[in-house]
PDB file of C-alpha atoms in Angstrom:
ATOM      1  CA  MET J   1      15.792  64.542  12.309  1.00 55.00           C
ATOM      2  CA  PRO J   2      18.042  62.941   9.745  1.00 56.00           C
ATOM      3  CA  PRO J   3      16.201  61.116   6.978  1.00 56.00           C
ATOM      4  CA  VAL J   4      15.563  57.396   7.525  1.00 50.00           C
ATOM      5  CA  PRO J   5      17.757  55.379   5.161  1.00 54.00           C
ATOM      6  CA  PRO J   6      15.878  53.166   2.716  1.00 53.00           C
ATOM      7  CA  LEU J   7      15.655  49.461   3.449  1.00 50.00           C
ATOM      8  CA  PRO J   8      18.057  47.185   1.625  1.00 55.00           C
ATOM      9  CA  VAL J   9      16.636  45.894  -1.637  1.00 50.00           C
ATOM     10  CA  GLU J  10      16.287  42.297  -0.388  1.00 56.00           C
ATOM     11  CA  VAL J  11      14.563  43.358   2.829  1.00 51.00           C
ATOM     12  CA  ALA J  12      12.248  45.721   0.960  1.00 50.00           C
ATOM     13  CA  LYS J  13      11.313  42.904  -1.401  1.00 55.00           C
ATOM     14  CA  GLU J  14      10.466  40.593   1.498  1.00 56.00           C
ATOM     15  CA  LYS J  15       8.310  43.215   3.212  1.00 59.00           C
ATOM     16  CA  ALA J  16       6.491  44.291   0.061  1.00 65.00           C
ATOM     17  CA  PRO J  17       2.707  43.664   0.069  1.00 74.00           C
ATOM     18  CA  LEU J  18       1.476  40.428  -1.432  1.00 76.00           C
ATOM     19  CA  GLY J  19       0.189  40.437  -4.984  1.00 69.00           C
ATOM     20  CA  LYS J  20      -3.407  39.618  -5.894  1.00 76.00           C
ATOM     21  CA  LYS J  21      -2.771  35.874  -6.326  1.00 79.00           C
ATOM     22  CA  GLU J  22       0.072  35.523  -3.853  1.00 79.00           C
ATOM     23  CA  ILE J  23       0.035  33.763  -0.508  1.00 80.00           C
ATOM     24  CA  ARG J  24       2.547  33.665   2.319  1.00 83.00           C
ATOM     25  CA  LEU J  25       3.062  30.105   3.444  1.00 77.00           C
ATOM     26  CA  ASN J  26       5.706  28.080   5.230  1.00 78.00           C
ATOM     27  CA  VAL J  27       6.060  24.896   3.197  1.00 79.00           C
ATOM     28  CA  ARG J  28       8.699  22.335   4.185  1.00 77.00           C
ATOM     29  CA  LEU J  29       9.413  18.642   4.043  1.00 74.00           C
ATOM     30  CA  THR J  30       7.370  16.810   6.616  1.00 71.00           C
ATOM     31  CA  ARG J  31       9.216  16.044   9.825  1.00 67.00           C
ATOM     32  CA  GLN J  32       6.725  13.525  11.119  1.00 67.00           C
ATOM     33  CA  PRO J  33       8.238  10.075  11.628  1.00 64.00           C
ATOM     34  CA  ASP J  34       6.952   7.027   9.860  1.00 73.00           C
ATOM     35  CA  LYS J  35       3.698   5.832  11.408  1.00 80.00           C
ATOM     36  CA  ARG J  36       3.970   2.202  12.476  1.00 86.00           C
ATOM     37  CA  LYS J  37       1.468  -0.296  13.810  1.00 90.00           C
ATOM     38  CA  LEU J  38       1.494  -4.049  14.315  1.00 91.00           C
ATOM     39  CA  ARG J  39      -1.080  -6.378  12.801  1.00 91.00           C
ATOM     40  CA  LYS J  40      -1.430  -9.969  13.988  1.00 93.00           C
ATOM     41  CA  VAL J  41      -2.801 -12.247  11.277  1.00 93.00           C
ATOM     42  CA  ARG J  42      -4.318 -15.600  12.258  1.00 94.00           C
ATOM     43  CA  SER J  43      -6.346 -17.658   9.790  1.00 93.00           C
ATOM     44  CA  GLN J  44      -7.382 -21.297   9.195  1.00 93.00           C
ATOM     45  CA  SER J  45      -9.566 -22.163   6.219  1.00 91.00           C
ATOM     46  CA  MET J  46     -10.971 -25.428   7.634  1.00 92.00           C
ATOM     47  CA  PRO J  47     -11.999 -25.211  11.309  1.00 92.00           C
ATOM     48  CA  THR J  48     -11.562 -28.160  13.635  1.00 94.00           C
ATOM     49  CA  GLY J  49     -14.643 -30.417  13.607  1.00 94.00           C
ATOM     50  CA  THR J  50     -15.536 -29.581  10.009  1.00 93.00           C
ATOM     51  CA  ARG J  51     -16.329 -32.267   7.413  1.00 95.00           C
ATOM     52  CA  ILE J  52     -16.122 -31.174   3.774  1.00 95.00           C
ATOM     53  CA  SER J  53     -15.835 -32.748   0.326  1.00 95.00           C
ATOM     54  CA  TYR J  54     -13.095 -31.346  -1.943  1.00 95.00           C
ATOM     55  CA  PRO J  55     -12.336 -32.051  -5.608  1.00 96.00           C
ATOM     56  CA  ALA J  56      -8.886 -33.290  -6.600  1.00 95.00           C
ATOM     57  CA  GLY J  57      -6.427 -30.406  -6.800  1.00 95.00           C
ATOM     58  CA  ALA J  58      -8.202 -28.328  -4.124  1.00 96.00           C
ATOM     59  CA  ASP J  59      -6.637 -26.918  -0.955  1.00 96.00           C
ATOM     60  CA  ILE J  60      -8.251 -28.525   2.080  1.00 95.00           C
ATOM     61  CA  LEU J  61      -6.468 -26.428   4.725  1.00 96.00           C
ATOM     62  CA  ARG J  62      -4.636 -23.129   4.585  1.00 95.00           C
ATOM     63  CA  PHE J  63      -2.966 -22.280   7.883  1.00 95.00           C
ATOM     64  CA  LEU J  64      -1.730 -18.700   8.202  1.00 93.00           C
ATOM     65  CA  GLN J  65      -0.051 -17.037  11.163  1.00 94.00           C
ATOM     66  CA  TYR J  66       2.283 -14.021  11.177  1.00 95.00           C
ATOM     67  CA  ASP J  67       2.903 -10.627  12.764  1.00 95.00           C
ATOM     68  CA  GLU J  68       3.179  -7.799  10.272  1.00 92.00           C
ATOM     69  CA  GLU J  69       4.442  -4.263  10.790  1.00 92.00           C
ATOM     70  CA  ILE J  70       2.457  -1.710   8.779  1.00 90.00           C
ATOM     71  CA  ILE J  71       4.501   1.408   7.975  1.00 89.00           C
ATOM     72  CA  THR J  72       2.870   4.593   6.661  1.00 89.00           C
ATOM     73  CA  LEU J  73       5.544   6.769   5.040  1.00 88.00           C
ATOM     74  CA  PRO J  74       5.395  10.592   4.781  1.00 87.00           C
ATOM     75  CA  LYS J  75       4.862  10.231   1.042  1.00 90.00           C
ATOM     76  CA  MET J  76       1.894  10.111  -1.324  1.00 91.00           C
ATOM     77  CA  GLN J  77       1.119   8.096  -4.429  1.00 94.00           C
ATOM     78  CA  SER J  78      -1.459   8.751  -7.126  1.00 94.00           C
ATOM     79  CA  THR J  79      -4.062   6.162  -8.044  1.00 92.00           C
ATOM     80  CA  ARG J  80      -3.492   6.740 -11.781  1.00 94.00           C
ATOM     81  CA  ASP J  81      -0.986   8.228 -14.207  1.00 96.00           C
ATOM     82  CA  PHE J  82      -1.722  11.916 -14.767  1.00 95.00           C
ATOM     83  CA  ASN J  83      -0.920  15.124 -16.601  1.00 95.00           C
ATOM     84  CA  ILE J  84      -0.920  18.663 -15.156  1.00 94.00           C
ATOM     85  CA  MET J  85      -0.862  21.816 -17.305  1.00 93.00           C
ATOM     86  CA  LEU J  86      -0.426  25.145 -15.528  1.00 90.00           C
ATOM     87  CA  LEU J  87      -2.724  27.847 -16.912  1.00 87.00           C
ATOM     88  CA  THR J  88      -0.410  30.873 -16.805  1.00 81.00           C
ATOM     89  CA  ARG J  89      -0.134  33.766 -19.251  1.00 75.00           C
ATOM     90  CA  ASP J  90       3.596  34.289 -18.779  1.00 72.00           C
ATOM     91  CA  GLN J  91       4.633  30.837 -19.998  1.00 69.00           C
ATOM     92  CA  ASN J  92       4.280  29.872 -23.625  1.00 70.00           C
ATOM     93  CA  PRO J  93       4.050  26.970 -24.111  1.00 80.00           C
ATOM     94  CA  PRO J  94       2.496  26.336 -20.690  1.00 81.00           C
ATOM     95  CA  LEU J  95       4.380  24.235 -18.153  1.00 84.00           C
ATOM     96  CA  THR J  96       3.225  20.621 -18.373  1.00 89.00           C
ATOM     97  CA  VAL J  97       4.098  17.841 -15.957  1.00 90.00           C
ATOM     98  CA  ASN J  98       3.496  14.126 -16.398  1.00 94.00           C
ATOM     99  CA  GLY J  99       3.068  11.999 -13.273  1.00 93.00           C
ATOM    100  CA  TYR J 100       2.909   8.287 -12.713  1.00 94.00           C
ATOM    101  CA  SER J 101       1.124   5.984 -10.286  1.00 93.00           C
ATOM    102  CA  ASN J 102       4.317   4.027  -9.531  1.00 93.00           C
ATOM    103  CA  VAL J 103       6.179   7.152  -8.354  1.00 93.00           C
ATOM    104  CA  THR J 104       6.028   8.519  -4.791  1.00 93.00           C
ATOM    105  CA  TYR J 105       5.678  12.243  -4.040  1.00 93.00           C
ATOM    106  CA  GLU J 106       6.898  14.055  -0.933  1.00 90.00           C
ATOM    107  CA  LEU J 107       4.208  15.077   1.532  1.00 87.00           C
ATOM    108  CA  MET J 108       4.856  18.641   2.716  1.00 85.00           C
ATOM    109  CA  GLU J 109       4.126  20.302   6.034  1.00 83.00           C
ATOM    110  CA  SER J 110       2.278  23.607   5.778  1.00 82.00           C
ATOM    111  CA  ASP J 111      -0.579  25.641   7.216  1.00 81.00           C
ATOM    112  CA  LEU J 112      -2.871  24.267   4.525  1.00 83.00           C
ATOM    113  CA  PRO J 113      -5.698  22.233   6.116  1.00 81.00           C
ATOM    114  CA  ASN J 114      -5.190  19.126   3.974  1.00 83.00           C
ATOM    115  CA  GLY J 115      -1.515  19.324   3.097  1.00 83.00           C
ATOM    116  CA  ALA J 116       0.474  19.722  -0.101  1.00 88.00           C
ATOM    117  CA  ILE J 117       2.725  17.550  -2.239  1.00 91.00           C
ATOM    118  CA  LEU J 118       5.820  18.392  -4.235  1.00 91.00           C
ATOM    119  CA  LEU J 119       5.162  18.121  -7.973  1.00 91.00           C
ATOM    120  CA  ASP J 120       8.202  18.940 -10.098  1.00 85.00           C
ATOM    121  CA  SER J 121       9.023  22.627  -9.418  1.00 86.00           C
ATOM    122  CA  PHE J 122       5.723  23.559  -7.738  1.00 91.00           C
ATOM    123  CA  TYR J 123       3.340  22.295  -5.067  1.00 91.00           C
ATOM    124  CA  GLY J 124      -0.044  20.673  -5.454  1.00 91.00           C
ATOM    125  CA  THR J 125      -2.718  21.226  -2.824  1.00 90.00           C
ATOM    126  CA  LEU J 126      -4.940  18.414  -1.624  1.00 91.00           C
ATOM    127  CA  LYS J 127      -8.582  18.219  -0.638  1.00 91.00           C
ATOM    128  CA  LYS J 128      -9.766  16.391   2.470  1.00 90.00           C
ATOM    129  CA  ASP J 129     -10.258  13.084   0.624  1.00 91.00           C
ATOM    130  CA  GLY J 130      -6.813  13.259  -1.008  1.00 90.00           C
ATOM    131  CA  THR J 131      -8.092  14.578  -4.345  1.00 93.00           C
ATOM    132  CA  LEU J 132      -5.682  16.962  -6.053  1.00 93.00           C
ATOM    133  CA  SER J 133      -7.037  20.515  -6.190  1.00 93.00           C
ATOM    134  CA  LYS J 134      -6.822  22.612  -9.353  1.00 93.00           C
ATOM    135  CA  THR J 135      -4.955  25.281  -7.366  1.00 92.00           C
ATOM    136  CA  MET J 136      -1.163  24.917  -7.572  1.00 91.00           C
ATOM    137  CA  LEU J 137       1.445  26.937  -5.685  1.00 91.00           C
ATOM    138  CA  LEU J 138       4.416  28.308  -7.609  1.00 88.00           C
ATOM    139  CA  PRO J 139       7.441  29.576  -5.623  1.00 87.00           C
ATOM    140  CA  THR J 140       8.339  33.227  -6.175  1.00 86.00           C
ATOM    141  CA  GLU J 141      11.618  35.064  -5.640  1.00 85.00           C
ATOM    142  CA  ARG J 142      10.428  35.942  -2.144  1.00 85.00           C
ATOM    143  CA  LYS J 143      10.895  33.523   0.720  1.00 86.00           C
ATOM    144  CA  ASP J 144       7.695  31.692   1.763  1.00 84.00           C
ATOM    145  CA  VAL J 145       5.647  33.562  -0.846  1.00 88.00           C
ATOM    146  CA  PHE J 146       3.826  31.536  -3.502  1.00 87.00           C
ATOM    147  CA  ARG J 147       1.667  32.399  -6.477  1.00 89.00           C
ATOM    148  CA  LYS J 148      -1.661  30.609  -6.859  1.00 90.00           C
ATOM    149  CA  VAL J 149      -2.064  29.183 -10.332  1.00 90.00           C
ATOM    150  CA  GLN J 150      -4.975  27.200 -11.730  1.00 92.00           C
ATOM    151  CA  ALA J 151      -4.202  23.978 -13.548  1.00 92.00           C
ATOM    152  CA  GLU J 152      -5.834  21.616 -15.966  1.00 94.00           C
ATOM    153  CA  ILE J 153      -5.603  18.079 -14.565  1.00 94.00           C
ATOM    154  CA  THR J 154      -6.067  14.892 -16.558  1.00 94.00           C
ATOM    155  CA  PRO J 155      -7.872  12.831 -15.370  1.00 94.00           C
ATOM    156  CA  LYS J 156     -10.081  15.491 -13.798  1.00 90.00           C
ATOM    157  CA  ARG J 157     -10.504  13.640 -10.516  1.00 93.00           C
ATOM    158  CA  LEU J 158      -7.064  12.536  -9.332  1.00 94.00           C
ATOM    159  CA  ARG J 159      -6.628  11.130  -5.848  1.00 94.00           C
ATOM    160  CA  PHE J 160      -3.445  10.649  -3.859  1.00 94.00           C
ATOM    161  CA  LYS J 161      -3.131   8.132  -1.034  1.00 93.00           C
ATOM    162  CA  PRO J 162      -0.494   7.556   1.652  1.00 90.00           C
ATOM    163  CA  VAL J 163       2.338   5.176   0.813  1.00 91.00           C
ATOM    164  CA  ILE J 164       2.114   2.069   2.995  1.00 89.00           C
ATOM    165  CA  ARG J 165       4.750  -0.615   3.322  1.00 88.00           C
ATOM    166  CA  THR J 166       4.513  -3.902   5.207  1.00 88.00           C
ATOM    167  CA  ASN J 167       7.183  -5.964   6.889  1.00 89.00           C
ATOM    168  CA  VAL J 168       6.688  -9.456   8.328  1.00 92.00           C
ATOM    169  CA  LEU J 169       8.485  -9.792  11.661  1.00 91.00           C
ATOM    170  CA  PRO J 170      11.184 -12.480  11.582  1.00 83.00           C
ATOM    171  CA  ASP J 171      10.287 -15.866  13.091  1.00 89.00           C
ATOM    172  CA  SER J 172       6.590 -14.902  13.414  1.00 93.00           C
ATOM    173  CA  GLU J 173       5.409 -16.520  10.185  1.00 93.00           C
ATOM    174  CA  TYR J 174       3.946 -20.022  10.007  1.00 93.00           C
ATOM    175  CA  HIS J 175       2.174 -20.434   6.687  1.00 95.00           C
ATOM    176  CA  TYR J 176       1.358 -23.630   4.833  1.00 96.00           C
ATOM    177  CA  VAL J 177      -1.299 -25.175   2.593  1.00 97.00           C
ATOM    178  CA  ILE J 178      -2.414 -28.804   2.494  1.00 97.00           C
ATOM    179  CA  ARG J 179      -3.768 -29.840  -0.917  1.00 97.00           C
ATOM    180  CA  PHE J 180      -5.555 -33.032  -1.957  1.00 96.00           C
ATOM    181  CA  LEU J 181      -3.888 -34.198  -5.190  1.00 96.00           C
ATOM    182  CA  GLY J 182      -6.025 -37.287  -5.804  1.00 94.00           C
ATOM    183  CA  LYS J 183      -5.915 -41.056  -5.458  1.00 93.00           C
ATOM    184  CA  LYS J 184      -3.341 -43.274  -7.123  1.00 92.00           C
ATOM    185  CA  GLY J 185      -3.996 -46.973  -6.772  1.00 91.00           C
ATOM    186  CA  MET J 186      -4.310 -47.740  -3.063  1.00 93.00           C
ATOM    187  CA  THR J 187      -2.658 -44.441  -2.043  1.00 94.00           C
ATOM    188  CA  ILE J 188      -4.103 -41.001  -1.270  1.00 95.00           C
ATOM    189  CA  LEU J 189      -1.813 -38.163  -2.375  1.00 96.00           C
ATOM    190  CA  PHE J 190      -1.474 -34.851  -0.539  1.00 96.00           C
ATOM    191  CA  GLU J 191       0.856 -31.912  -1.082  1.00 97.00           C
ATOM    192  CA  ILE J 192       2.159 -29.582   1.640  1.00 97.00           C
ATOM    193  CA  ARG J 193       3.287 -26.160   0.428  1.00 97.00           C
ATOM    194  CA  HIS J 194       5.216 -23.907   2.824  1.00 96.00           C
ATOM    195  CA  LEU J 195       5.005 -20.175   2.079  1.00 95.00           C
ATOM    196  CA  GLU J 196       6.629 -16.936   3.217  1.00 93.00           C
ATOM    197  CA  GLY J 197       5.882 -13.272   2.575  1.00 90.00           C
ATOM    198  CA  GLY J 198       2.893 -12.348   4.723  1.00 88.00           C
ATOM    199  CA  SER J 199       0.060 -10.885   2.664  1.00 84.00           C
ATOM    200  CA  ARG J 200       2.089 -11.471  -0.536  1.00 86.00           C
ATOM    201  CA  PRO J 201       3.207 -15.064  -0.006  1.00 91.00           C
ATOM    202  CA  LYS J 202       5.561 -17.094  -2.161  1.00 93.00           C
ATOM    203  CA  VAL J 203       6.020 -20.850  -2.096  1.00 95.00           C
ATOM    204  CA  VAL J 204       9.388 -21.778  -0.565  1.00 95.00           C
ATOM    205  CA  SER J 205       9.028 -25.574  -0.476  1.00 95.00           C
ATOM    206  CA  ARG J 206       6.749 -28.418  -1.562  1.00 95.00           C
ATOM    207  CA  GLN J 207       6.356 -31.904  -0.142  1.00 95.00           C
ATOM    208  CA  THR J 208       4.234 -34.801  -1.455  1.00 95.00           C
ATOM    209  CA  LEU J 209       2.703 -37.077   1.150  1.00 94.00           C
ATOM    210  CA  GLU J 210       1.399 -40.576   0.362  1.00 95.00           C
ATOM    211  CA  ILE J 211      -1.206 -42.082   2.736  1.00 94.00           C
ATOM    212  CA  PRO J 212      -2.324 -45.753   2.357  1.00 94.00           C
ATOM    213  CA  LEU J 213      -6.019 -45.977   1.489  1.00 90.00           C
ATOM    214  CA  GLY J 214      -8.063 -47.182   4.459  1.00 88.00           C
ATOM    215  CA  THR J 215      -5.881 -45.551   7.123  1.00 90.00           C
ATOM    216  CA  PRO J 216      -8.453 -44.722   9.863  1.00 86.00           C
ATOM    217  CA  LEU J 217      -6.787 -41.514  11.052  1.00 93.00           C
ATOM    218  CA  ILE J 218      -4.085 -39.553   9.273  1.00 93.00           C
ATOM    219  CA  GLU J 219      -1.818 -36.789  10.549  1.00 94.00           C
ATOM    220  CA  ILE J 220      -0.506 -33.994   8.323  1.00 93.00           C
ATOM    221  CA  ASN J 221       1.630 -31.170   9.702  1.00 92.00           C
ATOM    222  CA  GLY J 222       0.383 -31.858  13.225  1.00 92.00           C
ATOM    223  CA  HIS J 223      -3.310 -31.915  12.234  1.00 95.00           C
ATOM    224  CA  ARG J 224      -5.388 -35.098  12.545  1.00 96.00           C
ATOM    225  CA  PHE J 225      -7.935 -35.953   9.847  1.00 96.00           C
ATOM    226  CA  LYS J 226     -10.426 -38.740   9.195  1.00 95.00           C
ATOM    227  CA  VAL J 227     -10.964 -39.700   5.550  1.00 94.00           C
ATOM    228  CA  HIS J 228     -14.520 -40.905   4.956  1.00 94.00           C
ATOM    229  CA  THR J 229     -14.242 -41.364   1.175  1.00 92.00           C
ATOM    230  CA  ALA J 230     -11.412 -40.854  -1.323  1.00 92.00           C
ATOM    231  CA  THR J 231     -11.533 -41.309  -5.085  1.00 92.00           C
ATOM    232  CA  THR J 232      -9.494 -40.002  -7.998  1.00 93.00           C
ATOM    233  CA  GLU J 233     -11.963 -37.111  -8.288  1.00 94.00           C
ATOM    234  CA  PHE J 234     -12.812 -36.046  -4.726  1.00 94.00           C
ATOM    235  CA  ILE J 235     -12.202 -36.595  -1.025  1.00 95.00           C
ATOM    236  CA  ASP J 236     -14.686 -36.513   1.870  1.00 95.00           C
ATOM    237  CA  ILE J 237     -12.552 -35.524   4.853  1.00 95.00           C
ATOM    238  CA  GLU J 238     -13.078 -34.393   8.461  1.00 96.00           C
ATOM    239  CA  ARG J 239     -10.636 -32.340  10.494  1.00 95.00           C
ATOM    240  CA  LEU J 240     -10.275 -33.629  14.062  1.00 96.00           C
ATOM    241  CA  SER J 241      -7.516 -31.353  15.367  1.00 93.00           C
TER     242      SER J 241
END
């Protein structure tokens, strides 16, 4: 039989046995779509039928209603700024990477039980609770073959969490605050603040409302109230609707 020709160099390299600290692993950018869910927020700080005394300058009713889309991205973010130093003998000085809590890191798909994230030119492995393991994966010249390298991590316990974004659905938000400003002469002063932004609201408009003292029933933004006592320092008020 004629002698079997040797394998091409590249093929022979790929089929060569793994080294002591090497691992064969298919690591790729995650293909999972963004995870989305809808949260309906409904809140009123002063229930109907309640009678409460408030000091001047206090909010007597916060009305909050909106539908919010919660989006979990295929990315991770650290809870603190960090530093990683790879403990390898073949690099002097050792490779050091600085990371920051305001930067997002790609979540990778792999056969690892708890996933991996892309950190500079290597991959970090995660524990079940999102804590970064001391074992890093360095790519080698061989496809899907990585070298396990231990690292020194500062701070020692560094956790990564999924990146979550929120988006308030248009026309679903109805958010305002009614504040008691005080009493001026024979007039009770209220302020209505309209807000937008869901869980991170910003004031978009303000309106001052003047109610004559002694008015038996008052209506503010569609809500009916009965004022029992009003002074420059406090108001005793009951919400009827």
